[in-house]
Amino acid sequence: MRHTPRQFHTSLWAVAVIALVASCVGRIENGEEPATTEGPSSSAGTCGARKVAPSALRRLTHVEYNNTIADLLGDKSAPASTFTDSVAAGFSNDADSLTVSTVLAEGYLAAARNLAATAVKSLDRLLGCSIAMRGERPCVEQFIRSFGKRAYRRPLDADEVEAYLAMFDSARPQGMVNRAVEILVATMLQSPNFLYRTERGEVQLTPFEVATRLSYLFLRSMPDPELFAAAESGELADAAQIAHQARRLLRSPRARETLLAFQSEWLGLEELSGVQKTTRVYPEFSLVARYMKAETSAFLGTVLDRHQGRLDTLLTGAETFINEPLATKIYGLPGVTGLAMREVSLDPGRYAGVLTQPSLLSIHALPEQSDPIRRGKFVREQLLCQTLPPPPADAQIADLPPPSLRASTRQRFEQHRSDPVCSGCHRLMDPIGFAFESFDGIGRHRTHDGGGPIDDAAEMHGSRDMDGTFRGVPELARRLAGSQEVQECVVRQGFRFAFGRTETPDDDCALKTAFQAFVSGGLTLTELMVAFTQTDTFAYRR
């Protein structure tokens, strides 16, 4: 792409018109029982011939933008933190969400100018050579090649180098080298080659494109020096070397942050910041909400650090992290003092991993009461990957039953779902959600509700391997952890995060490969992410 000084002011606007690739996903369309999404192990068929779905053109997310700027320029000002994005398919890196509005384009323009102006204050360090010692033009050409390679995650073409040299020459008034270099930097930071993860390999990705996919999958940033060196040497054309690099990157603190972000977005835990509770019913919520988030972050981090993100530990683990406010206001545990989070073991007969974290239970509840509908819907959509049918066109959406001292939540919601118009959908959610009735609207364990003892008997309909009755969250969690349907859903959720799009039938072989590696690797998230790098979907594009 060639830029002139005049185009410096307008080149960014081309970013907004780049078409994005849309993907499709199977849905439950009709009937009372869900036609569950077919799993990768049963639908992939024979994976002998290479079959790759169209690749999405992926713009850098705002986290990726900030990380890349920090690694590229050493600038940790995080300018994209003021930008906004929508979320599709539950993940912030979904390509369908990452369009460029006029407002965002203006943000990129302002950020590029500010970053470039700051960078040229230390010109020799930015250029990587001394103009006084080496000469102006050789030094600038070296900078264009080296900086351009890192910014675009690939070596620049000869015509790109020529175009940027011409820009430097025309933008440089006498004695104003700094200003000309500033324009070069600002222009590169606005280029689609920087803002998008562009790929130009005909079928198989180039080694530099593989390095870029690896780095943004695990680090959410540009390739590090070792990845660049592996791409330069051609090592990344080999699947074993790709796996080696993936495992190396997994040891980075950035990779831990990435896997934590995947879990948080998959489980919808980011929604906690927008949750509001009725002060009259839950006066303590405003005090403990911030600590709920810290508790879940610590729990997820421990599952990663000690167990590589094992699915059964995530769903059934009885350890968590609490401080004095959580101990007194939520758990009712004595002997915990101070605001620092400390690890405690909980009663496994009451608590089960992330499913009984107060953060998740607060999100999936109403402002003044628990909500079997939301909690059952969460299990269906996030853990079984089922899409629930919408309400009938003629359905009258009634208010949910208000809290009562004379009737339990279960009794009131049983009446609510007795309406034949609503029962088709609600029998898919409510009977699962009743398993959570031992927990109130902010995740406190309880034994009574509405003047009577809790009834947490529950039932699953429309699953492939979990149908039947059970009681309480711990039993639900054990069933979920042992379900192949849930394991396949985790693979699908991981695929959507790893590739920035929903799966298509052309991805069945990749899903099957990843599922088999996920199972043989002990159902850990780390092995799942490595497995994605070993698929044709990762190494090829269409």
Short mmCIF file of C-alpha atoms in Angstrom, two decimals, residues 162-506:
data_model
loop_
_atom_site.label_atom_id
_atom_site.label_comp_id
_atom_site.label_asym_id
_atom_site.label_seq_id
_atom_site.Cartn_x
_atom_site.Cartn_y
_atom_site.Cartn_z
CA GLU A 162 10.17 2.50 -1.94
CA ALA A 163 6.83 4.16 -1.21
CA TYR A 164 7.75 4.90 2.39
CA LEU A 165 11.14 6.26 1.36
CA ALA A 166 9.39 8.53 -1.13
CA MET A 167 7.03 9.65 1.64
CA PHE A 168 9.97 10.43 3.87
CA ASP A 169 11.65 12.47 1.14
CA SER A 170 8.54 14.50 0.33
CA ALA A 171 7.56 14.98 3.98
CA ARG A 172 10.99 16.15 5.12
CA PRO A 173 11.42 19.91 5.13
CA GLN A 174 15.03 20.95 5.52
CA GLY A 175 16.29 20.06 9.00
CA MET A 176 13.03 18.34 10.03
CA VAL A 177 13.96 14.65 10.09
CA ASN A 178 11.92 14.11 13.24
CA ARG A 179 8.75 15.34 11.58
CA ALA A 180 9.23 13.12 8.52
CA VAL A 181 9.82 10.03 10.69
CA GLU A 182 6.79 10.97 12.79
CA ILE A 183 4.65 10.94 9.64
CA LEU A 184 6.07 7.54 8.65
CA VAL A 185 5.21 6.04 12.03
CA ALA A 186 1.74 7.59 12.19
CA THR A 187 0.97 6.39 8.67
CA MET A 188 2.05 2.81 9.38
CA LEU A 189 -0.05 2.77 12.56
CA GLN A 190 -3.12 3.67 10.48
CA SER A 191 -2.53 1.14 7.75
CA PRO A 192 -4.87 -1.85 7.41
CA ASN A 193 -1.66 -3.91 7.44
CA PHE A 194 -1.23 -2.88 11.07
CA LEU A 195 -4.85 -2.64 12.24
CA TYR A 196 -5.87 -5.92 10.60
CA ARG A 197 -4.19 -9.31 10.67
CA THR A 198 -3.93 -9.44 6.90
CA GLU A 199 -2.96 -12.72 5.25
CA ARG A 200 -1.64 -13.03 1.71
CA GLY A 201 -0.64 -16.69 1.53
CA GLU A 202 -2.36 -18.33 -1.44
CA VAL A 203 -3.54 -21.47 0.38
CA GLN A 204 -1.03 -22.39 3.05
CA LEU A 205 -0.17 -19.53 5.36
CA THR A 206 3.31 -18.07 5.15
CA PRO A 207 5.59 -18.65 8.15
CA PHE A 208 5.09 -15.03 9.20
CA GLU A 209 1.32 -15.43 9.05
CA VAL A 210 1.57 -18.58 11.19
CA ALA A 211 3.73 -16.63 13.66
CA THR A 212 1.09 -13.92 13.78
CA ARG A 213 -1.71 -16.43 14.40
CA LEU A 214 0.32 -18.02 17.18
CA SER A 215 1.22 -14.76 18.87
CA TYR A 216 -2.30 -13.34 18.85
CA LEU A 217 -3.83 -16.64 19.95
CA PHE A 218 -1.62 -16.93 23.03
CA LEU A 219 -0.18 -13.45 23.70
CA ARG A 220 -2.81 -11.18 22.12
CA SER A 221 0.07 -9.23 20.64
CA MET A 222 2.62 -9.19 17.82
CA PRO A 223 5.19 -12.00 17.49
CA ASP A 224 8.08 -11.91 19.92
CA PRO A 225 11.70 -12.09 18.67
CA GLU A 226 11.83 -15.89 18.89
CA LEU A 227 8.68 -16.25 16.77
CA PHE A 228 10.04 -13.81 14.19
CA ALA A 229 13.28 -15.83 14.08
CA ALA A 230 11.33 -19.09 13.64
CA ALA A 231 9.36 -17.55 10.79
CA GLU A 232 12.52 -16.21 9.17
CA SER A 233 14.16 -19.64 9.28
CA GLY A 234 11.11 -21.40 7.84
CA GLU A 235 10.58 -23.56 10.94
CA LEU A 236 6.89 -22.67 11.16
CA ALA A 237 6.06 -24.71 8.08
CA ASP A 238 6.38 -27.77 10.34
CA ALA A 239 3.48 -28.81 12.62
CA ALA A 240 5.82 -30.05 15.34
CA GLN A 241 7.61 -26.71 15.44
CA ILE A 242 4.27 -24.91 15.60
CA ALA A 243 3.31 -27.06 18.60
CA HIS A 244 6.71 -26.37 20.19
CA GLN A 245 6.20 -22.63 19.83
CA ALA A 246 2.62 -22.89 21.15
CA ARG A 247 3.84 -24.63 24.30
CA ARG A 248 6.61 -22.08 24.74
CA LEU A 249 4.13 -19.23 24.49
CA LEU A 250 1.82 -20.93 26.99
CA ARG A 251 4.48 -20.41 29.65
CA SER A 252 4.19 -16.64 29.26
CA PRO A 253 2.19 -14.56 31.78
CA ARG A 254 0.42 -13.06 28.76
CA ALA A 255 -0.86 -16.51 27.77
CA ARG A 256 -2.29 -16.95 31.26
CA GLU A 257 -4.12 -13.63 30.85
CA THR A 258 -5.42 -14.80 27.47
CA LEU A 259 -6.79 -18.07 28.85
CA LEU A 260 -8.35 -16.22 31.77
CA ALA A 261 -10.00 -13.85 29.29
CA PHE A 262 -11.33 -16.82 27.31
CA GLN A 263 -12.88 -18.37 30.41
CA SER A 264 -14.32 -15.09 31.60
CA GLU A 265 -15.91 -14.27 28.25
CA TRP A 266 -17.12 -17.83 27.63
CA LEU A 267 -18.84 -17.87 31.01
CA GLY A 268 -20.13 -14.29 30.68
CA LEU A 269 -18.43 -13.15 33.88
CA GLU A 270 -17.70 -9.70 32.48
CA GLU A 271 -21.39 -8.92 32.94
CA LEU A 272 -20.93 -8.61 36.71
CA SER A 273 -19.95 -4.95 36.42
CA GLY A 274 -23.43 -4.13 35.10
CA VAL A 275 -25.40 -6.15 37.67
CA GLN A 276 -27.66 -4.22 40.02
CA LYS A 277 -29.52 -5.55 43.03
CA THR A 278 -32.43 -4.16 45.03
CA THR A 279 -30.87 -2.49 48.07
CA ARG A 280 -33.81 -3.41 50.30
CA VAL A 281 -33.31 -7.14 49.58
CA TYR A 282 -29.53 -7.31 49.12
CA PRO A 283 -27.99 -4.28 50.92
CA GLU A 284 -24.58 -5.98 51.08
CA PHE A 285 -24.20 -6.49 47.32
CA SER A 286 -22.60 -3.12 46.59
CA LEU A 287 -19.94 -3.90 49.19
CA VAL A 288 -19.04 -7.40 48.04
CA ALA A 289 -19.48 -7.20 44.23
CA ARG A 290 -15.88 -6.12 43.62
CA TYR A 291 -14.61 -8.98 45.77
CA MET A 292 -16.82 -11.47 43.93
CA LYS A 293 -14.93 -10.60 40.75
CA ALA A 294 -11.58 -10.97 42.51
CA GLU A 295 -12.67 -14.34 43.93
CA THR A 296 -13.60 -15.74 40.53
CA SER A 297 -10.42 -14.42 38.91
CA ALA A 298 -8.35 -16.11 41.61
CA PHE A 299 -10.32 -19.35 41.26
CA LEU A 300 -9.94 -19.45 37.47
CA GLY A 301 -6.26 -18.60 37.77
CA THR A 302 -5.70 -21.46 40.19
CA VAL A 303 -7.50 -23.89 37.89
CA LEU A 304 -5.08 -22.81 35.16
CA ASP A 305 -1.92 -22.75 37.26
CA ARG A 306 -2.40 -26.05 39.08
CA HIS A 307 -4.52 -28.01 36.65
CA GLN A 308 -3.87 -26.44 33.21
CA GLY A 309 -7.55 -25.48 33.07
CA ARG A 310 -9.03 -28.97 33.63
CA LEU A 311 -12.73 -29.04 32.86
CA ASP A 312 -13.70 -31.19 35.85
CA THR A 313 -11.82 -28.91 38.28
CA LEU A 314 -13.44 -25.85 36.72
CA LEU A 315 -16.91 -27.35 37.22
CA THR A 316 -16.54 -29.33 40.44
CA GLY A 317 -13.64 -27.88 42.44
CA ALA A 318 -14.47 -27.08 46.07
CA GLU A 319 -11.73 -24.50 46.68
CA THR A 320 -12.15 -20.77 46.33
CA PHE A 321 -10.64 -17.47 47.49
CA ILE A 322 -12.37 -15.15 49.93
CA ASN A 323 -11.71 -12.22 52.23
CA GLU A 324 -13.53 -10.94 55.30
CA PRO A 325 -16.44 -9.24 53.46
CA LEU A 326 -17.12 -12.40 51.41
CA ALA A 327 -16.67 -14.64 54.42
CA THR A 328 -19.15 -12.73 56.57
CA LYS A 329 -21.67 -11.48 53.99
CA ILE A 330 -21.79 -14.44 51.56
CA TYR A 331 -20.26 -17.62 52.96
CA GLY A 332 -20.87 -17.26 56.69
CA LEU A 333 -17.39 -18.55 57.49
CA PRO A 334 -15.68 -17.49 60.73
CA GLY A 335 -12.02 -16.71 61.19
CA VAL A 336 -11.34 -14.84 57.94
CA THR A 337 -10.10 -11.28 58.50
CA GLY A 338 -8.86 -8.47 56.29
CA LEU A 339 -9.38 -7.62 52.63
CA ALA A 340 -6.65 -9.86 51.20
CA MET A 341 -7.98 -12.91 49.35
CA ARG A 342 -7.10 -16.27 50.92
CA GLU A 343 -7.77 -19.79 49.73
CA VAL A 344 -10.37 -21.86 51.56
CA SER A 345 -11.92 -25.28 51.05
CA LEU A 346 -15.71 -25.36 50.82
CA ASP A 347 -18.21 -28.13 51.47
CA PRO A 348 -18.30 -30.20 48.24
CA GLY A 349 -21.83 -31.23 49.14
CA ARG A 350 -22.91 -27.61 48.66
CA TYR A 351 -20.42 -25.98 46.31
CA ALA A 352 -19.21 -26.92 42.83
CA GLY A 353 -16.56 -24.93 41.00
CA VAL A 354 -17.49 -21.96 38.91
CA LEU A 355 -21.19 -22.87 38.97
CA THR A 356 -21.50 -21.80 42.60
CA GLN A 357 -19.29 -18.73 42.42
CA PRO A 358 -21.30 -15.76 43.77
CA SER A 359 -20.28 -13.72 40.72
CA LEU A 360 -21.93 -16.10 38.24
CA LEU A 361 -24.95 -16.67 40.48
CA SER A 362 -25.45 -12.91 40.89
CA ILE A 363 -25.27 -12.36 37.14
CA HIS A 364 -27.89 -15.02 36.49
CA ALA A 365 -30.45 -13.76 38.97
CA LEU A 366 -32.98 -10.96 39.23
CA PRO A 367 -32.44 -7.75 41.22
CA GLU A 368 -34.59 -9.03 44.08
CA GLN A 369 -34.54 -12.83 43.80
CA SER A 370 -32.95 -15.91 42.25
CA ASP A 371 -33.91 -16.85 38.72
CA PRO A 372 -34.17 -20.48 37.55
CA ILE A 373 -34.80 -19.29 34.00
CA ARG A 374 -31.51 -17.43 33.61
CA ARG A 375 -29.51 -20.10 35.38
CA GLY A 376 -30.99 -22.89 33.28
CA LYS A 377 -30.48 -20.82 30.13
CA PHE A 378 -26.83 -20.35 31.04
CA VAL A 379 -26.30 -24.12 31.25
CA ARG A 380 -28.07 -24.69 27.92
CA GLU A 381 -26.25 -22.01 25.95
CA GLN A 382 -22.77 -21.79 27.47
CA LEU A 383 -22.14 -25.38 28.55
CA LEU A 384 -24.20 -27.35 26.02
CA CYS A 385 -23.87 -24.90 23.08
CA GLN A 386 -27.59 -25.08 22.43
CA THR A 387 -29.50 -22.14 20.97
CA LEU A 388 -32.93 -21.90 22.53
CA PRO A 389 -35.95 -21.16 20.32
CA PRO A 390 -37.41 -17.66 20.57
CA PRO A 391 -40.83 -17.14 22.18
CA PRO A 392 -43.79 -17.75 19.85
CA ALA A 393 -44.87 -14.69 17.89
CA ASP A 394 -48.22 -14.61 19.72
CA ALA A 395 -46.75 -15.11 23.20
CA GLN A 396 -47.74 -12.57 25.82
CA ILE A 397 -44.61 -11.87 27.85
CA ALA A 398 -45.85 -11.67 31.43
CA ASP A 399 -43.99 -10.21 34.37
CA LEU A 400 -42.03 -12.75 36.37
CA PRO A 401 -43.61 -13.71 39.69
CA PRO A 402 -42.52 -11.32 42.50
CA PRO A 403 -40.91 -12.58 45.71
CA SER A 404 -43.30 -13.85 48.36
CA LEU A 405 -42.99 -14.85 52.01
CA ARG A 406 -45.64 -17.51 51.46
CA ALA A 407 -44.33 -19.25 48.33
CA SER A 408 -40.85 -20.34 47.29
CA THR A 409 -39.21 -19.27 44.07
CA ARG A 410 -39.76 -22.76 42.76
CA GLN A 411 -43.49 -22.68 43.50
CA ARG A 412 -43.94 -19.29 41.86
CA PHE A 413 -41.95 -20.23 38.75
CA GLU A 414 -43.73 -23.57 38.46
CA GLN A 415 -46.94 -21.58 38.08
CA HIS A 416 -45.27 -19.24 35.59
CA ARG A 417 -44.24 -22.08 33.28
CA SER A 418 -47.62 -23.79 33.43
CA ASP A 419 -48.83 -21.47 30.64
CA PRO A 420 -48.95 -23.78 27.56
CA VAL A 421 -47.69 -20.95 25.32
CA CYS A 422 -44.53 -20.54 27.41
CA SER A 423 -43.99 -24.06 28.66
CA GLY A 424 -42.25 -25.32 25.50
CA CYS A 425 -39.27 -23.05 26.09
CA HIS A 426 -39.36 -22.91 29.87
CA ARG A 427 -39.30 -26.68 30.34
CA LEU A 428 -35.85 -26.55 28.72
CA MET A 429 -34.53 -24.00 31.22
CA ASP A 430 -36.48 -23.96 34.49
CA PRO A 431 -36.04 -27.65 35.46
CA ILE A 432 -32.26 -27.19 35.20
CA GLY A 433 -32.36 -23.85 36.99
CA PHE A 434 -34.16 -25.34 39.98
CA ALA A 435 -30.92 -27.14 40.85
CA PHE A 436 -29.54 -23.71 41.82
CA GLU A 437 -32.33 -22.91 44.30
CA SER A 438 -30.02 -23.51 47.26
CA PHE A 439 -28.46 -20.16 46.31
CA ASP A 440 -30.18 -16.79 46.52
CA GLY A 441 -29.87 -13.86 44.15
CA ILE A 442 -26.30 -12.99 45.24
CA GLY A 443 -24.99 -16.53 45.62
CA ARG A 444 -25.52 -17.14 49.34
CA HIS A 445 -26.30 -20.71 50.26
CA ARG A 446 -29.74 -21.12 51.81
CA THR A 447 -31.86 -23.96 53.20
CA HIS A 448 -35.24 -22.20 53.24
CA ASP A 449 -37.18 -19.96 50.88
CA GLY A 450 -40.72 -18.59 50.98
CA GLY A 451 -41.42 -20.04 54.41
CA GLY A 452 -40.43 -23.61 53.55
CA PRO A 453 -37.37 -25.81 52.93
CA ILE A 454 -35.52 -25.57 49.63
CA ASP A 455 -36.40 -28.10 46.95
CA ASP A 456 -33.47 -28.29 44.51
CA ALA A 457 -34.69 -31.37 42.62
CA ALA A 458 -34.01 -30.82 38.93
CA GLU A 459 -34.30 -32.48 35.55
CA MET A 460 -32.57 -32.35 32.19
CA HIS A 461 -34.42 -32.71 28.87
CA GLY A 462 -32.99 -32.66 25.36
CA SER A 463 -29.36 -33.51 26.01
CA ARG A 464 -27.45 -36.33 24.35
CA ASP A 465 -26.08 -37.96 27.49
CA MET A 466 -27.46 -36.25 30.61
CA ASP A 467 -31.24 -36.59 30.49
CA GLY A 468 -32.87 -37.52 33.76
CA THR A 469 -33.42 -36.23 37.27
CA PHE A 470 -30.82 -35.01 39.76
CA ARG A 471 -30.62 -32.79 42.81
CA GLY A 472 -28.56 -29.67 43.44
CA VAL A 473 -25.62 -28.02 41.73
CA PRO A 474 -22.89 -30.47 42.83
CA GLU A 475 -24.68 -33.36 41.12
CA LEU A 476 -25.39 -31.21 38.06
CA ALA A 477 -21.69 -30.23 37.94
CA ARG A 478 -20.54 -33.86 38.04
CA ARG A 479 -22.90 -34.73 35.21
CA LEU A 480 -21.71 -31.78 33.16
CA ALA A 481 -18.03 -32.59 33.76
CA GLY A 482 -18.55 -36.16 32.52
CA SER A 483 -20.70 -35.28 29.53
CA GLN A 484 -19.26 -35.63 26.04
CA GLU A 485 -21.77 -33.05 24.86
CA VAL A 486 -20.31 -30.52 27.31
CA GLN A 487 -16.76 -31.45 26.33
CA GLU A 488 -17.64 -30.88 22.68
CA CYS A 489 -19.20 -27.54 23.59
CA VAL A 490 -15.98 -26.46 25.29
CA VAL A 491 -14.15 -27.30 22.08
CA ARG A 492 -16.61 -25.18 20.11
CA GLN A 493 -16.30 -22.28 22.53
CA GLY A 494 -12.51 -22.53 22.33
CA PHE A 495 -12.68 -22.63 18.52
CA ARG A 496 -14.76 -19.44 18.43
CA PHE A 497 -12.25 -17.68 20.64
CA ALA A 498 -9.18 -19.02 18.81
CA PHE A 499 -10.39 -18.23 15.28
CA GLY A 500 -12.60 -15.21 15.89
CA ARG A 501 -15.71 -16.70 14.28
CA THR A 502 -18.34 -19.36 14.75
CA GLU A 503 -17.77 -22.80 13.31
CA THR A 504 -19.14 -24.02 9.96
CA PRO A 505 -19.50 -27.54 8.51
CA ASP A 506 -16.13 -27.03 6.81
#
